[in-house]
Short mmCIF file of C-alpha atoms and ligand atoms in Angstrom, two decimals:
data_model
loop_
_atom_site.label_atom_id
_atom_site.label_comp_id
_atom_site.label_asym_id
_atom_site.label_seq_id
_atom_site.Cartn_x
_atom_site.Cartn_y
_atom_site.Cartn_z
CA MET A 321 -29.80 3.54 1.60
CA GLY A 322 -27.49 2.86 -1.28
CA THR A 323 -26.68 -0.52 -2.86
CA ALA A 324 -24.71 -2.94 -0.57
CA VAL A 325 -21.11 -3.10 -1.84
CA LYS A 326 -19.26 -6.42 -2.00
CA LEU A 327 -15.62 -7.39 -2.41
CA LEU A 328 -15.77 -9.99 -5.17
CA GLY A 329 -12.11 -10.98 -5.56
CA THR A 330 -8.49 -9.98 -4.98
CA GLY A 331 -5.21 -10.35 -6.84
CA SER A 332 -1.60 -9.30 -6.59
CA PHE A 333 1.75 -9.32 -8.39
CA VAL A 334 5.35 -8.59 -7.48
CA PRO A 335 8.31 -8.48 -9.86
CA GLU A 336 10.91 -11.23 -9.91
CA ARG A 337 14.03 -9.26 -9.02
CA VAL A 338 14.83 -9.25 -5.27
CA LEU A 339 17.03 -6.81 -3.28
CA THR A 340 18.30 -8.37 -0.04
CA ASN A 341 19.78 -6.69 3.00
CA ALA A 342 23.13 -8.02 1.89
CA ASP A 343 22.67 -6.08 -1.39
CA PHE A 344 22.24 -2.91 0.71
CA GLU A 345 25.35 -3.66 2.70
CA ARG A 346 27.23 -3.32 -0.61
CA MET A 347 25.44 -0.07 -1.62
CA VAL A 348 25.35 2.06 1.62
CA ASP A 349 26.79 2.03 5.15
CA THR A 350 24.25 -0.34 6.74
CA SER A 351 23.90 -3.90 8.02
CA ASP A 352 21.40 -6.73 7.89
CA GLU A 353 21.30 -6.52 11.68
CA TRP A 354 20.31 -2.77 11.64
CA ILE A 355 17.69 -3.18 8.99
CA MET A 356 16.12 -6.26 10.56
CA SER A 357 16.05 -4.81 14.10
CA ARG A 358 14.78 -1.29 13.01
CA THR A 359 12.34 -2.28 10.32
CA GLY A 360 11.79 -6.11 10.17
CA ILE A 361 12.50 -6.03 6.43
CA ARG A 362 14.62 -8.80 4.88
CA GLU A 363 13.87 -8.55 1.16
CA ARG A 364 12.00 -6.34 -1.38
CA HIS A 365 10.98 -7.03 -4.94
CA VAL A 366 11.94 -4.37 -7.49
CA LEU A 367 11.31 -3.88 -11.22
CA SER A 368 14.12 -4.66 -13.65
CA ASP A 369 15.14 -2.21 -16.40
CA GLY A 370 12.46 -2.09 -19.10
CA GLU A 371 9.63 -3.13 -16.75
CA LYS A 372 7.11 -0.55 -15.67
CA ASN A 373 4.33 0.10 -13.12
CA SER A 374 1.54 -0.69 -15.55
CA ASP A 375 3.00 -4.19 -16.16
CA MET A 376 2.45 -4.94 -12.44
CA ALA A 377 -0.93 -3.20 -12.33
CA VAL A 378 -2.23 -5.14 -15.34
CA GLN A 379 -1.19 -8.46 -13.90
CA ALA A 380 -2.60 -7.75 -10.40
CA GLY A 381 -5.86 -6.49 -11.95
CA TYR A 382 -6.08 -9.57 -14.23
CA ASN A 383 -5.58 -11.87 -11.25
CA ALA A 384 -8.31 -10.06 -9.29
CA LEU A 385 -10.76 -10.33 -12.21
CA GLN A 386 -10.00 -14.04 -12.52
CA ALA A 387 -10.62 -14.54 -8.79
CA ALA A 388 -13.90 -12.65 -9.04
CA HIS A 389 -14.94 -14.44 -12.28
CA ILE A 390 -15.51 -11.08 -13.96
CA ALA A 391 -14.65 -10.47 -17.64
CA PRO A 392 -12.75 -7.28 -18.48
CA GLU A 393 -15.65 -6.01 -20.66
CA ASP A 394 -17.94 -6.20 -17.57
CA VAL A 395 -15.79 -3.68 -15.65
CA ASP A 396 -17.40 -0.21 -15.50
CA HIS A 397 -14.56 1.62 -13.91
CA ILE A 398 -10.84 1.17 -13.25
CA ILE A 399 -9.17 3.03 -10.37
CA VAL A 400 -5.38 2.83 -10.13
CA CYS A 401 -3.96 4.07 -6.81
CA THR A 402 -0.38 5.22 -7.30
CA PHE A 403 2.09 8.10 -7.04
CA THR A 404 4.51 6.40 -9.35
CA PRO A 405 2.55 6.08 -12.66
CA ASP A 406 4.42 5.24 -15.90
CA MET A 407 4.13 8.90 -16.88
CA LEU A 408 2.08 11.92 -15.80
CA VAL A 409 -0.32 11.75 -18.75
CA PRO A 410 -2.08 9.52 -19.71
CA ASN A 411 -2.84 8.12 -16.28
CA CYS A 412 -1.93 4.60 -15.33
CA ALA A 413 -5.61 3.51 -15.28
CA CYS A 414 -5.87 4.22 -19.08
CA VAL A 415 -2.81 2.08 -19.77
CA VAL A 416 -4.41 -0.67 -17.76
CA GLN A 417 -7.80 -0.20 -19.44
CA SER A 418 -6.20 -0.67 -22.85
CA ARG A 419 -4.09 -3.68 -21.93
CA LEU A 420 -6.93 -5.48 -20.16
CA ASP A 421 -9.25 -4.63 -23.06
CA ALA A 422 -11.81 -3.30 -20.56
CA VAL A 423 -13.73 -1.60 -23.43
CA ASN A 424 -16.66 -0.40 -21.25
CA ALA A 425 -14.65 1.14 -18.42
CA GLY A 426 -13.82 4.64 -17.30
CA ALA A 427 -10.33 5.07 -15.85
CA VAL A 428 -8.86 7.34 -13.22
CA ASP A 429 -5.76 7.46 -10.97
CA ILE A 430 -5.83 8.28 -7.26
CA ASN A 431 -2.78 9.53 -5.43
CA ALA A 432 -3.06 9.25 -1.66
CA ALA A 433 0.41 7.82 -1.11
CA CYS A 434 0.36 4.82 1.22
CA THR A 435 -3.41 5.32 1.88
CA GLY A 436 -4.04 4.82 -1.86
CA PHE A 437 -5.67 1.41 -1.81
CA ILE A 438 -8.15 2.37 0.93
CA SER A 439 -8.89 5.62 -0.93
CA GLY A 440 -9.42 3.70 -4.10
CA LEU A 441 -11.79 1.18 -2.44
CA THR A 442 -13.70 4.13 -0.84
CA HIS A 443 -14.19 5.91 -4.16
CA GLY A 444 -14.92 2.68 -6.02
CA ALA A 445 -17.48 1.64 -3.40
CA ALA A 446 -19.15 5.07 -3.77
CA LEU A 447 -19.66 4.39 -7.46
CA VAL A 448 -21.13 0.96 -6.84
CA GLY A 449 -23.16 2.07 -3.78
CA SER A 450 -24.72 4.94 -5.69
CA GLY A 451 -25.66 2.72 -8.65
CA GLN A 452 -23.31 4.51 -11.05
CA ALA A 453 -21.19 1.36 -11.62
CA ARG A 454 -21.82 -2.35 -11.23
CA ARG A 455 -18.18 -3.53 -11.22
CA VAL A 456 -15.14 -1.46 -10.27
CA LEU A 457 -11.58 -2.72 -10.49
CA VAL A 458 -9.37 -1.08 -7.85
CA ILE A 459 -5.63 -1.57 -8.38
CA ALA A 460 -2.84 -0.21 -6.12
CA SER A 461 0.49 -0.37 -7.83
CA GLU A 462 3.77 1.31 -6.97
CA VAL A 463 7.31 1.33 -8.37
CA LEU A 464 9.10 2.97 -5.44
CA SER A 465 12.47 1.78 -6.69
CA ARG A 466 12.32 4.55 -9.30
CA VAL A 467 11.87 7.32 -6.72
CA THR A 468 14.15 5.93 -4.02
CA ASP A 469 17.52 7.52 -3.36
CA TYR A 470 19.91 4.59 -3.16
CA GLN A 471 22.55 6.89 -1.67
CA ASP A 472 20.27 7.64 1.36
CA ARG A 473 20.56 4.78 3.89
CA GLY A 474 17.72 6.30 5.99
CA THR A 475 15.12 5.61 3.33
CA CYS A 476 16.48 3.24 0.64
CA VAL A 477 16.28 0.08 2.72
CA LEU A 478 12.51 0.58 3.35
CA PHE A 479 10.93 0.46 -0.08
CA GLY A 480 9.93 -2.17 -2.64
CA ASP A 481 7.73 -2.50 -5.75
CA GLY A 482 4.46 -4.41 -6.25
CA ALA A 483 0.76 -4.28 -7.01
CA GLY A 484 -2.46 -5.57 -5.43
CA ALA A 485 -6.03 -5.34 -6.66
CA ALA A 486 -9.66 -5.87 -5.69
CA VAL A 487 -12.95 -6.10 -7.61
CA LEU A 488 -15.94 -4.37 -6.07
CA GLY A 489 -19.57 -4.99 -7.16
CA SER A 490 -23.08 -5.51 -5.94
CA GLY A 491 -25.56 -8.38 -5.86
CA ASP A 492 -25.14 -11.96 -4.61
CA GLY A 493 -21.83 -13.42 -3.50
CA GLY A 494 -18.69 -11.71 -2.27
CA HIS A 495 -17.98 -10.15 1.06
CA ALA A 496 -19.66 -7.01 2.51
CA ILE A 497 -17.24 -4.04 2.51
CA GLY A 498 -18.04 -0.80 4.25
CA ASP A 499 -17.32 1.64 7.11
CA PHE A 500 -15.01 3.65 4.89
CA PHE A 501 -13.04 6.25 6.86
CA LEU A 502 -10.67 8.70 5.25
CA ARG A 503 -8.85 11.68 6.70
CA ALA A 504 -5.97 13.98 5.76
CA ASP A 505 -3.76 16.66 7.28
CA GLY A 506 -1.85 18.52 4.58
CA SER A 507 -0.23 21.05 6.96
CA ASN A 508 3.24 19.42 6.95
CA PRO A 509 3.95 18.11 3.48
CA GLU A 510 7.73 17.99 3.94
CA ALA A 511 7.53 15.20 6.47
CA LEU A 512 7.30 12.81 3.54
CA TRP A 513 7.58 14.09 -0.03
CA ILE A 514 9.22 14.20 -3.42
CA PRO A 515 10.08 17.88 -3.83
CA ALA A 516 10.61 18.10 -7.60
CA GLY A 517 9.05 16.79 -10.77
CA GLY A 518 5.62 18.37 -10.29
CA SER A 519 4.58 21.68 -11.80
CA ASN A 520 5.89 23.60 -8.75
CA LEU A 521 9.48 22.50 -9.33
CA PRO A 522 9.76 20.97 -12.80
CA ALA A 523 12.69 18.82 -13.73
CA SER A 524 15.91 20.71 -14.41
CA ALA A 525 19.59 20.01 -14.26
CA ASN A 526 19.57 21.54 -10.83
CA THR A 527 16.74 19.40 -9.39
CA VAL A 528 18.50 16.30 -10.71
CA ALA A 529 21.89 17.34 -9.28
CA GLU A 530 20.29 18.04 -5.93
CA ARG A 531 18.51 14.66 -5.95
CA LEU A 532 15.10 16.33 -5.49
CA HIS A 533 13.27 13.64 -7.51
CA PHE A 534 13.62 11.13 -4.73
CA ILE A 535 11.56 10.48 -1.59
CA LYS A 536 12.62 12.68 1.34
CA MET A 537 11.39 11.74 4.77
CA ASN A 538 11.61 12.74 8.41
CA GLY A 539 11.72 9.20 9.71
CA ARG A 540 11.01 9.96 13.38
CA GLU A 541 8.07 12.26 12.62
CA VAL A 542 6.56 9.70 10.26
CA PHE A 543 7.05 6.99 12.88
CA LYS A 544 5.11 8.91 15.49
CA PHE A 545 2.38 9.87 13.06
CA ALA A 546 2.06 6.20 11.88
CA VAL A 547 1.76 4.69 15.36
CA THR A 548 -0.78 7.35 16.52
CA ARG A 549 -2.97 6.99 13.42
CA MET A 550 -2.83 3.22 13.32
CA ILE A 551 -4.11 3.03 16.89
CA GLU A 552 -6.87 5.63 16.20
CA LEU A 553 -7.95 3.82 13.02
CA ILE A 554 -8.17 0.36 14.68
CA GLU A 555 -9.98 1.75 17.75
CA GLY A 556 -12.40 3.66 15.52
CA ALA A 557 -13.14 0.68 13.26
CA ALA A 558 -13.74 -1.60 16.25
CA GLU A 559 -16.00 0.91 17.95
CA ARG A 560 -18.12 1.50 14.85
CA ALA A 561 -18.40 -2.34 14.43
CA GLY A 562 -19.56 -2.59 18.07
CA ILE A 563 -16.59 -4.79 19.04
CA LYS A 564 -13.28 -4.41 20.95
CA PRO A 565 -9.92 -4.30 19.07
CA GLY A 566 -9.18 -7.73 20.57
CA ASP A 567 -12.27 -9.15 18.78
CA ILE A 568 -11.15 -8.18 15.27
CA ASP A 569 -10.30 -11.37 13.45
CA LEU A 570 -7.63 -9.88 11.17
CA VAL A 571 -6.08 -6.45 10.77
CA VAL A 572 -4.39 -5.95 7.45
CA PRO A 573 -2.20 -2.91 8.00
CA HIS A 574 -0.11 -0.86 5.63
CA GLN A 575 3.21 -2.80 5.70
CA VAL A 576 5.40 0.01 6.95
CA ASN A 577 7.71 -1.22 9.65
CA GLN A 578 7.49 -4.11 12.09
CA ARG A 579 8.19 -1.75 15.04
CA ILE A 580 5.26 0.48 14.11
CA ILE A 581 2.96 -2.54 13.91
CA GLN A 582 4.41 -3.91 17.18
CA ALA A 583 3.82 -0.59 18.94
CA ALA A 584 0.13 -0.61 17.92
CA VAL A 585 -0.24 -4.22 19.04
CA GLU A 586 1.11 -3.36 22.48
CA ARG A 587 -0.77 -0.10 23.00
CA LEU A 588 -4.07 -1.65 21.93
CA GLY A 589 -3.54 -4.81 24.03
CA MET A 590 -3.98 -6.89 20.88
CA ARG A 591 -2.29 -10.11 19.84
CA GLU A 592 0.38 -10.25 17.08
CA GLU A 593 -1.50 -13.03 15.27
CA GLN A 594 -4.41 -10.58 14.79
CA PHE A 595 -2.19 -8.72 12.29
CA TYR A 596 -1.29 -10.00 8.87
CA CYS A 597 2.34 -8.99 8.11
CA ASN A 598 4.42 -9.76 5.10
CA LEU A 599 6.72 -6.71 5.08
CA GLU A 600 9.70 -8.98 5.83
CA TRP A 601 9.53 -10.14 2.23
CA TYR A 602 8.25 -7.08 0.31
CA GLY A 603 9.32 -4.01 2.31
CA ASN A 604 7.05 -0.97 2.13
CA THR A 605 5.27 -0.88 -1.26
CA SER A 606 3.14 2.21 -0.35
CA ALA A 607 -0.37 2.06 -1.74
CA ALA A 608 0.16 -1.53 -2.86
CA SER A 609 1.12 -2.93 0.52
CA ALA A 610 -2.29 -3.52 2.15
CA ALA A 611 -3.61 -4.75 -1.20
CA ILE A 612 -0.84 -7.35 -1.56
CA ALA A 613 -1.19 -8.33 2.06
CA LEU A 614 -4.98 -8.77 1.76
CA ASP A 615 -4.63 -10.94 -1.33
CA GLU A 616 -1.93 -13.02 0.32
CA ALA A 617 -3.96 -13.47 3.53
CA VAL A 618 -6.90 -14.65 1.37
CA ARG A 619 -4.79 -17.11 -0.61
CA LYS A 620 -3.17 -18.49 2.53
CA GLY A 621 -6.57 -19.15 4.11
CA ARG A 622 -6.09 -16.63 6.90
CA VAL A 623 -9.55 -15.17 6.27
CA LYS A 624 -12.58 -17.37 7.04
CA ALA A 625 -16.31 -17.01 6.65
CA GLY A 626 -17.76 -14.74 9.31
CA ASN A 627 -14.45 -12.99 10.03
CA THR A 628 -14.25 -9.27 10.54
CA VAL A 629 -11.26 -7.93 8.59
CA VAL A 630 -10.08 -4.35 9.04
CA LEU A 631 -7.73 -2.67 6.56
CA VAL A 632 -5.73 0.31 7.88
CA ALA A 633 -3.24 2.58 6.13
CA PHE A 634 -1.46 5.91 6.65
CA GLY A 635 1.07 7.80 4.58
CA GLY A 636 2.30 10.91 2.88
CA GLY A 637 0.11 13.96 2.80
CA PHE A 638 -0.53 13.10 5.61
CA THR A 639 -3.40 10.76 4.72
CA TRP A 640 -4.90 7.88 6.64
CA GLY A 641 -7.91 5.59 6.40
CA SER A 642 -9.63 2.28 7.13
CA THR A 643 -12.34 0.00 5.85
CA THR A 644 -13.99 -3.12 7.31
CA ILE A 645 -14.84 -6.33 5.39
CA LYS A 646 -17.25 -8.87 6.79
CA TRP A 647 -16.06 -12.13 5.27
N1 ACO B 173 21.60 1.59 8.38
C1 ACO B 173 22.33 1.95 9.40
N2 ACO B 173 22.13 3.10 10.12
C2 ACO B 173 21.13 3.84 9.71
C3 ACO B 173 20.28 3.51 8.59
C4 ACO B 173 20.57 2.34 7.98
N3 ACO B 173 19.85 1.92 6.88
N4 ACO B 173 19.30 4.48 8.47
C5 ACO B 173 19.59 5.42 9.43
N5 ACO B 173 20.64 4.98 10.16
C6 ACO B 173 21.24 5.73 11.29
C7 ACO B 173 21.01 7.21 11.28
O1 ACO B 173 21.91 7.84 10.41
C8 ACO B 173 21.23 7.58 12.70
O2 ACO B 173 22.61 7.64 12.91
P1 ACO B 173 23.19 8.84 13.82
O3 ACO B 173 22.56 8.54 15.19
O4 ACO B 173 24.65 8.55 13.73
O5 ACO B 173 22.75 10.08 13.21
C9 ACO B 173 20.71 6.31 13.46
O6 ACO B 173 20.63 5.29 12.51
C10 ACO B 173 19.40 6.52 14.07
O7 ACO B 173 18.55 7.16 13.11
P2 ACO B 173 17.00 7.27 13.31
O8 ACO B 173 16.37 7.93 12.12
O9 ACO B 173 16.74 7.86 14.67
O10 ACO B 173 16.65 5.73 13.35
P3 ACO B 173 15.27 5.12 13.80
O11 ACO B 173 15.44 4.19 14.80
O12 ACO B 173 14.22 6.17 13.87
O13 ACO B 173 14.92 4.30 12.41
C11 ACO B 173 13.55 4.45 10.51
C12 ACO B 173 14.83 4.97 11.19
C13 ACO B 173 13.60 2.99 10.29
C14 ACO B 173 13.44 5.18 9.13
C15 ACO B 173 12.36 4.89 11.38
O14 ACO B 173 12.42 6.22 11.70
C16 ACO B 173 11.08 4.57 10.79
O15 ACO B 173 10.71 3.46 10.65
N6 ACO B 173 10.31 5.64 10.49
C17 ACO B 173 9.02 5.46 9.83
C18 ACO B 173 9.22 5.87 8.46
C19 ACO B 173 8.81 4.88 7.43
O16 ACO B 173 8.84 3.70 7.53
N7 ACO B 173 8.39 5.47 6.37
C20 ACO B 173 7.99 4.78 5.26
C21 ACO B 173 7.26 5.60 4.33
S1 ACO B 173 5.95 6.36 5.15
C22 ACO B 173 4.68 5.42 5.20
O17 ACO B 173 4.66 4.40 4.59
C23 ACO B 173 3.63 5.76 6.13
#
């Protein structure tokens, strides 16, 4: 048996600038009515020129450390979950390490698209559980506005920017976190991808002209995948906890689309109030979404002592995963 892993604190940060559905009505052929009825999204926060991913990551990480009463020098490892780092090298976690002055920490990025935060928690918990780290800061931070094609109405209305974070540790206090579950199916990468900018298709005048540095998505395929996996994840987490889905106190899902969450609620015979949703105000912030939602749920008092809280996420790759926190 390894060391019991605890969630010691959470934090989040979103940029000030807001894009409303009315803004999109001026940019592409769409309407507030279409966006609200198909997605449930009303607003998203996006970075302004000159701001960067690490600015959000640092702030969310700092807020989580404050909530956990942990000093930066007591952090043994920083994991930043993102597919939109400031640059390819150095990684975003090194930028955060330096700006937080976490002088005793290792630093690594994890890219699992929208499953990033749960992947980060899983790997961070493995370090704590195996005794290789006492305190791990897991930050999920995404700047999707820089990889969104604002000429593509099928995707641009969905995404926003933001960051969420959690501190993992061991010992007294905090909330037991476990039952980590991660899966992937990489057989269909084109369902959701950014074709260019990696080493396979480096940036060129051609890739820019063809808009290949932006997110491309088969919306219907992703929709089906998301509903199926969300149901499986919740059923699996409940079963391993020895309870029924209806007995979970709070599900904090990846904030993807209200219709996807609604479909899972109906198919599982659950109640809407069992799900914490804030996508109306942030859109889909990929890896950051479940992290921001968890922090907001905590700050709003939606999580109480004794509650069973299940985090679920699914995204590009495909990747999907869950973890359960006993509050
Ligand atoms: N405004 C108006 N019309 C639009 C818009 C828009 N913003 N976007 C698409 N349409 C049009 C399409 O062009 C299409 O028109 P057509 O029939 O004339 O060709 C029509 O609406 C229907 O298009 P669909 O793609 O079938 O619309 P759907 O009801 O499936 O909704 C959506 C599209 C919202 C993208 C949906 O497929 C979806 O939610 N998919 C999940 C994908 C997702 O949220 N991904 C996020 C990233 S992945 C992740 O986080 C896991």
